[in-house]
């Protein structure tokens, strides 16, 4: 478990995506505190469009089994929004590097299609986490509001890290929204679109996937300064 920390720069440096967890559940008081603190995220006209569904403990593990079995059995993926990635040039290269870093830490060869498939399936097992949160916003909302949700996601991410809790934001958890709605008891034509999920809990520090580290591009590749 990481030590709690309130220094922003240290948090930014030490945070990484966690993809293996211990079974220890987070105390309900701390869970509520984390989500309360993340509520401070700013948003366009203060509309706060994030809608989050947190599933914990036994129920989380049960759903992880159900979801991953359905995915393995070939359930159709019908996301609520366009998820075509279409990476090109440096974006494609960064995606390849990121996948390589993960597979390398897990000892999976690039040619090992089965191994990569099994690693992908771990997304739907919530990487063994005792908690998962599905994140949604109204179906009629678009890019501007998705920015707000993104800001909230990073706020939540850092708040979790500051309490010594590891997490992994997962776009993959948007791929089967109907199964999520069914689990949550929401109608199929619910007014919310599921954008992503986050598996979270206390990190299993010995697990291979958690040895994965990614790097960031040199500043000039992303940022231009004008005078
Ligand atoms: C919007 C978003 C979606 C992501 N989706 C996934 C995912 O489906 N599965 C996964 O293992 N990691 C996912 N990640 C984690 C990224 O791969 C990770 O943040 C990136 O490689 C940088 O590594 P770091 O978080 O360890 O710094 C996602 C991250 C973000 C921000």
Tab-separated table of C-alpha atoms and ligand atoms in Angstrom:
chain	number	residue	atom	x	y	z
A	1	UNK	CA	0.000	0.000	0.000
A	2	UNK	CA	1.365	3.476	-0.854
A	3	UNK	CA	1.727	5.932	1.979
A	4	UNK	CA	-0.872	8.713	2.138
A	5	UNK	CA	0.545	11.924	0.663
A	6	UNK	CA	-0.712	15.457	0.144
A	7	UNK	CA	2.121	16.939	-1.897
A	8	UNK	CA	0.761	17.488	-5.414
A	9	UNK	CA	4.064	17.218	-7.264
A	10	UNK	CA	4.988	14.049	-5.430
A	11	UNK	CA	1.561	12.590	-6.235
A	12	UNK	CA	1.955	13.416	-9.917
A	13	UNK	CA	5.376	11.759	-9.953
A	14	UNK	CA	4.476	8.622	-8.071
A	15	UNK	CA	1.045	7.846	-9.588
A	16	UNK	CA	0.799	5.132	-12.218
A	17	UNK	CA	-2.002	2.860	-13.379
A	18	UNK	CA	-2.465	-0.057	-11.002
A	19	UNK	CA	-3.569	-3.361	-12.572
A	20	UNK	CA	-3.457	-5.805	-9.651
A	21	UNK	CA	-4.946	-5.347	-6.183
A	22	UNK	CA	-5.154	-6.941	-2.765
A	23	UNK	CA	-8.539	-8.177	-1.542
A	24	UNK	CA	-8.715	-5.511	1.164
A	25	UNK	CA	-11.822	-3.374	0.782
A	26	UNK	CA	-11.744	0.340	1.467
A	27	UNK	CA	-13.631	1.408	4.590
A	28	UNK	CA	-16.989	3.026	3.685
A	29	UNK	CA	-16.033	6.282	5.469
A	30	UNK	CA	-12.858	6.612	3.400
A	31	UNK	CA	-14.738	5.703	0.219
A	32	UNK	CA	-17.201	8.483	0.860
A	33	UNK	CA	-14.419	10.918	1.738
A	34	UNK	CA	-12.601	10.221	-1.538
A	35	UNK	CA	-15.679	10.843	-3.669
A	36	UNK	CA	-16.572	13.930	-1.601
A	37	UNK	CA	-13.099	15.388	-2.144
A	38	UNK	CA	-13.259	14.721	-5.895
A	39	UNK	CA	-16.513	16.692	-6.049
A	40	UNK	CA	-14.322	19.833	-5.940
A	41	UNK	CA	-13.445	19.321	-9.632
A	42	UNK	CA	-14.360	22.322	-11.784
A	43	UNK	CA	-16.818	22.036	-14.670
A	44	UNK	CA	-18.384	24.112	-17.419
A	45	UNK	CA	-20.976	26.413	-15.745
A	46	UNK	CA	-20.535	24.204	-12.672
A	47	UNK	CA	-22.837	21.606	-14.279
A	48	UNK	CA	-20.909	18.672	-12.719
A	49	UNK	CA	-22.069	16.202	-15.376
A	50	UNK	CA	-20.317	13.120	-13.962
A	51	UNK	CA	-22.561	10.324	-12.734
A	52	UNK	CA	-20.694	7.550	-10.957
A	53	UNK	CA	-21.806	4.051	-9.929
A	54	UNK	CA	-19.524	2.456	-7.357
A	55	UNK	CA	-19.677	-1.321	-6.889
A	56	UNK	CA	-17.795	-2.803	-3.949
A	57	UNK	CA	-16.787	-6.023	-2.235
A	58	UNK	CA	-18.557	-9.308	-2.970
A	59	UNK	CA	-20.844	-7.725	-5.512
A	60	UNK	CA	-17.893	-6.242	-7.388
A	61	UNK	CA	-16.163	-9.618	-7.562
A	62	UNK	CA	-19.378	-11.358	-8.647
A	63	UNK	CA	-19.917	-8.861	-11.434
A	64	UNK	CA	-16.265	-9.169	-12.497
A	65	UNK	CA	-16.785	-12.906	-13.039
A	66	UNK	CA	-20.065	-12.355	-14.897
A	67	UNK	CA	-18.706	-9.608	-17.141
A	68	UNK	CA	-15.431	-11.320	-18.017
A	69	UNK	CA	-17.239	-14.595	-18.760
A	70	UNK	CA	-19.670	-12.769	-21.042
A	71	UNK	CA	-16.801	-11.029	-22.856
A	72	UNK	CA	-14.857	-14.294	-23.199
A	73	UNK	CA	-17.995	-15.936	-24.613
A	74	UNK	CA	-18.169	-13.244	-27.323
A	75	UNK	CA	-20.841	-10.863	-26.027
A	76	UNK	CA	-21.399	-8.079	-28.598
A	77	UNK	CA	-19.666	-4.807	-27.783
A	78	UNK	CA	-22.109	-1.919	-28.234
A	79	UNK	CA	-20.633	1.165	-26.560
A	80	UNK	CA	-22.821	4.207	-25.929
A	81	UNK	CA	-20.422	6.477	-27.853
A	82	UNK	CA	-17.986	6.270	-30.787
A	83	UNK	CA	-14.826	4.606	-29.482
A	84	UNK	CA	-12.958	4.160	-32.795
A	85	UNK	CA	-9.445	5.014	-31.743
A	86	UNK	CA	-7.780	5.776	-35.109
A	87	UNK	CA	-4.321	6.474	-33.676
A	88	UNK	CA	-1.714	7.596	-36.214
A	89	UNK	CA	1.924	8.734	-36.334
A	90	UNK	CA	3.304	9.560	-32.873
A	91	UNK	CA	-0.012	8.661	-31.219
A	92	UNK	CA	0.142	5.155	-32.657
A	93	UNK	CA	3.772	4.856	-31.566
A	94	UNK	CA	2.901	5.891	-28.005
A	95	UNK	CA	0.063	3.360	-27.953
A	96	UNK	CA	2.430	0.601	-29.103
A	97	UNK	CA	5.045	1.643	-26.526
A	98	UNK	CA	2.427	1.650	-23.765
A	99	UNK	CA	1.182	-1.847	-24.688
A	100	UNK	CA	4.782	-3.042	-24.927
A	101	UNK	CA	5.576	-1.692	-21.444
A	102	UNK	CA	2.592	-3.556	-19.972
A	103	UNK	CA	3.208	-6.856	-21.804
A	104	UNK	CA	6.912	-6.676	-21.075
A	105	UNK	CA	6.305	-6.363	-17.334
A	106	UNK	CA	3.922	-9.338	-17.558
A	107	UNK	CA	6.389	-11.440	-19.581
A	108	UNK	CA	4.072	-11.607	-22.608
A	109	UNK	CA	5.778	-11.777	-26.012
A	110	UNK	CA	4.441	-9.565	-28.782
A	111	UNK	CA	3.715	-12.668	-30.875
A	112	UNK	CA	1.744	-14.283	-28.013
A	113	UNK	CA	-1.806	-13.550	-29.173
A	114	UNK	CA	-3.371	-15.748	-26.501
A	115	UNK	CA	-1.362	-14.056	-23.764
A	116	UNK	CA	-2.377	-10.623	-25.008
A	117	UNK	CA	-6.011	-11.724	-25.170
A	118	UNK	CA	-5.852	-12.963	-21.574
A	119	UNK	CA	-4.264	-9.674	-20.475
A	120	UNK	CA	-7.053	-7.738	-22.234
A	121	UNK	CA	-9.661	-9.873	-20.493
A	122	UNK	CA	-8.217	-8.786	-17.144
A	123	UNK	CA	-9.831	-5.402	-17.827
A	124	UNK	CA	-13.228	-7.018	-17.417
A	125	UNK	CA	-12.151	-8.801	-14.236
A	126	UNK	CA	-11.394	-5.287	-12.933
A	127	UNK	CA	-7.808	-6.541	-12.489
A	128	UNK	CA	-8.952	-8.309	-9.307
A	129	UNK	CA	-9.962	-5.034	-7.628
A	130	UNK	CA	-12.473	-5.031	-4.753
A	131	UNK	CA	-14.030	-1.837	-6.172
A	132	UNK	CA	-15.048	-0.563	-9.568
A	133	UNK	CA	-16.717	2.700	-10.494
A	134	UNK	CA	-18.563	3.120	-13.786
A	135	UNK	CA	-18.584	6.707	-14.997
A	136	UNK	CA	-21.387	8.185	-17.078
A	137	UNK	CA	-22.910	11.445	-18.250
A	138	UNK	CA	-26.262	12.275	-19.902
A	139	UNK	CA	-26.612	10.796	-23.408
A	140	UNK	CA	-27.411	14.183	-24.911
A	141	UNK	CA	-24.095	15.640	-23.722
A	142	UNK	CA	-21.010	15.831	-25.934
A	143	UNK	CA	-17.419	16.951	-26.065
A	144	UNK	CA	-17.665	20.013	-23.794
A	145	UNK	CA	-19.220	17.978	-21.020
A	146	UNK	CA	-16.827	15.066	-21.552
A	147	UNK	CA	-14.029	17.552	-20.756
A	148	UNK	CA	-15.657	18.079	-17.358
A	149	UNK	CA	-15.839	14.357	-16.730
A	150	UNK	CA	-12.174	14.019	-17.729
A	151	UNK	CA	-11.173	16.678	-15.229
A	152	UNK	CA	-13.196	14.900	-12.556
A	153	UNK	CA	-11.509	11.593	-13.436
A	154	UNK	CA	-8.045	13.014	-12.897
A	155	UNK	CA	-9.162	14.744	-9.690
A	156	UNK	CA	-10.525	11.444	-8.413
A	157	UNK	CA	-7.390	9.633	-9.528
A	158	UNK	CA	-5.122	11.972	-7.579
A	159	UNK	CA	-7.365	12.012	-4.521
A	160	UNK	CA	-7.238	8.207	-4.484
A	161	UNK	CA	-3.464	8.263	-4.830
A	162	UNK	CA	-3.210	10.773	-1.988
A	163	UNK	CA	-5.014	8.262	0.260
A	164	UNK	CA	-2.688	5.452	-0.812
A	165	UNK	CA	-5.253	3.849	-3.111
A	166	UNK	CA	-4.294	2.595	-6.552
A	167	UNK	CA	-6.524	2.813	-9.605
A	168	UNK	CA	-6.726	2.242	-13.328
A	169	UNK	CA	-9.000	4.317	-15.552
A	170	UNK	CA	-10.361	1.958	-18.205
A	171	UNK	CA	-11.904	2.957	-21.501
A	172	UNK	CA	-12.463	-0.785	-22.003
A	173	UNK	CA	-15.186	-0.671	-19.348
A	174	UNK	CA	-17.335	1.371	-21.763
A	175	UNK	CA	-17.512	-1.512	-24.263
A	176	UNK	CA	-20.448	-3.411	-22.717
A	177	UNK	CA	-22.764	-0.735	-21.274
A	178	UNK	CA	-25.874	-2.933	-21.484
A	179	UNK	CA	-24.314	-5.481	-19.132
A	180	UNK	CA	-23.421	-2.665	-16.739
A	181	UNK	CA	-26.963	-1.260	-16.849
A	182	UNK	CA	-28.351	-4.727	-16.199
A	183	UNK	CA	-26.107	-5.159	-13.158
A	184	UNK	CA	-27.067	-1.723	-11.836
A	185	UNK	CA	-30.767	-2.279	-12.487
A	186	UNK	CA	-30.927	0.673	-14.899
A	187	UNK	CA	-33.375	0.538	-17.845
A	188	UNK	CA	-31.860	-0.303	-21.260
A	189	UNK	CA	-32.895	3.144	-22.508
A	190	UNK	CA	-31.414	4.873	-19.461
A	191	UNK	CA	-30.611	8.533	-20.088
A	192	UNK	CA	-26.933	8.127	-19.080
A	193	UNK	CA	-24.101	7.025	-21.362
A	194	UNK	CA	-21.327	4.975	-19.799
A	195	UNK	CA	-17.989	6.612	-20.632
A	196	UNK	CA	-15.461	4.435	-18.813
A	197	UNK	CA	-14.777	2.656	-15.556
A	198	UNK	CA	-12.083	2.733	-12.887
A	199	UNK	CA	-10.918	-0.325	-10.997
A	200	UNK	CA	-9.477	0.656	-7.645
A	201	UNK	CA	-8.278	-0.578	-4.281
A	202	UNK	CA	-5.032	-1.254	-2.451
A	203	UNK	CA	-2.204	-2.140	-4.790
A	204	UNK	CA	-0.697	-5.616	-4.872
A	205	UNK	CA	2.858	-4.331	-4.927
A	206	UNK	CA	4.418	-7.668	-5.884
A	207	UNK	CA	2.260	-8.202	-8.974
A	208	UNK	CA	4.031	-8.068	-12.348
A	209	UNK	CA	1.592	-5.666	-14.107
A	210	UNK	CA	2.270	-3.072	-11.431
A	211	UNK	CA	5.920	-2.927	-12.469
A	212	UNK	CA	4.774	-1.211	-15.689
A	213	UNK	CA	6.045	2.322	-16.123
A	214	UNK	CA	5.325	4.664	-19.003
A	215	UNK	CA	7.196	7.772	-20.066
A	216	UNK	CA	5.990	11.124	-21.377
A	217	UNK	CA	6.987	12.870	-24.571
A	218	UNK	CA	9.485	15.748	-24.481
A	219	UNK	CA	7.675	19.022	-23.789
A	220	UNK	CA	8.120	20.348	-27.352
A	221	UNK	CA	6.003	17.486	-28.757
A	222	UNK	CA	2.938	18.701	-26.857
A	223	UNK	CA	3.404	22.292	-25.859
A	224	UNK	CA	4.071	25.412	-27.942
A	225	UNK	CA	4.949	28.712	-26.302
A	226	UNK	CA	4.184	32.005	-28.056
A	227	UNK	CA	5.400	35.461	-27.082
B	1	LIG	C1	-9.282	7.647	-20.639
B	1	LIG	C2	-8.333	6.510	-20.307
B	1	LIG	C3	-8.658	5.224	-20.696
B	1	LIG	C4	-7.810	4.155	-20.363
B	1	LIG	N1	-8.192	2.879	-20.672
B	1	LIG	C5	-7.444	1.831	-20.240
B	1	LIG	C6	-7.912	0.500	-20.418
B	1	LIG	O1	-8.992	0.251	-20.966
B	1	LIG	N2	-7.151	-0.499	-19.923
B	1	LIG	C7	-5.955	-0.263	-19.288
B	1	LIG	O2	-5.303	-1.221	-18.863
B	1	LIG	N3	-5.478	0.992	-19.106
B	1	LIG	C8	-6.209	2.042	-19.548
B	1	LIG	N4	-5.790	3.331	-19.312
B	1	LIG	C9	-4.514	3.579	-18.617
B	1	LIG	C10	-3.448	4.108	-19.597
B	1	LIG	O3	-2.960	3.040	-20.369
B	1	LIG	C11	-2.351	4.779	-18.789
B	1	LIG	O4	-2.871	5.884	-18.087
B	1	LIG	C12	-1.197	5.263	-19.676
B	1	LIG	O5	-0.563	4.206	-20.327
B	1	LIG	C13	-0.156	6.037	-18.845
B	1	LIG	O6	0.353	5.186	-17.843
B	1	LIG	P1	0.232	5.530	-16.302
B	1	LIG	O7	-1.220	5.750	-15.967
B	1	LIG	O8	0.793	4.318	-15.609
B	1	LIG	O9	1.029	6.768	-16.051
B	1	LIG	C14	-6.605	4.410	-19.652
B	1	LIG	C15	-6.294	5.712	-19.260
B	1	LIG	C16	-7.145	6.752	-19.568
B	1	LIG	C17	-6.792	8.156	-19.107
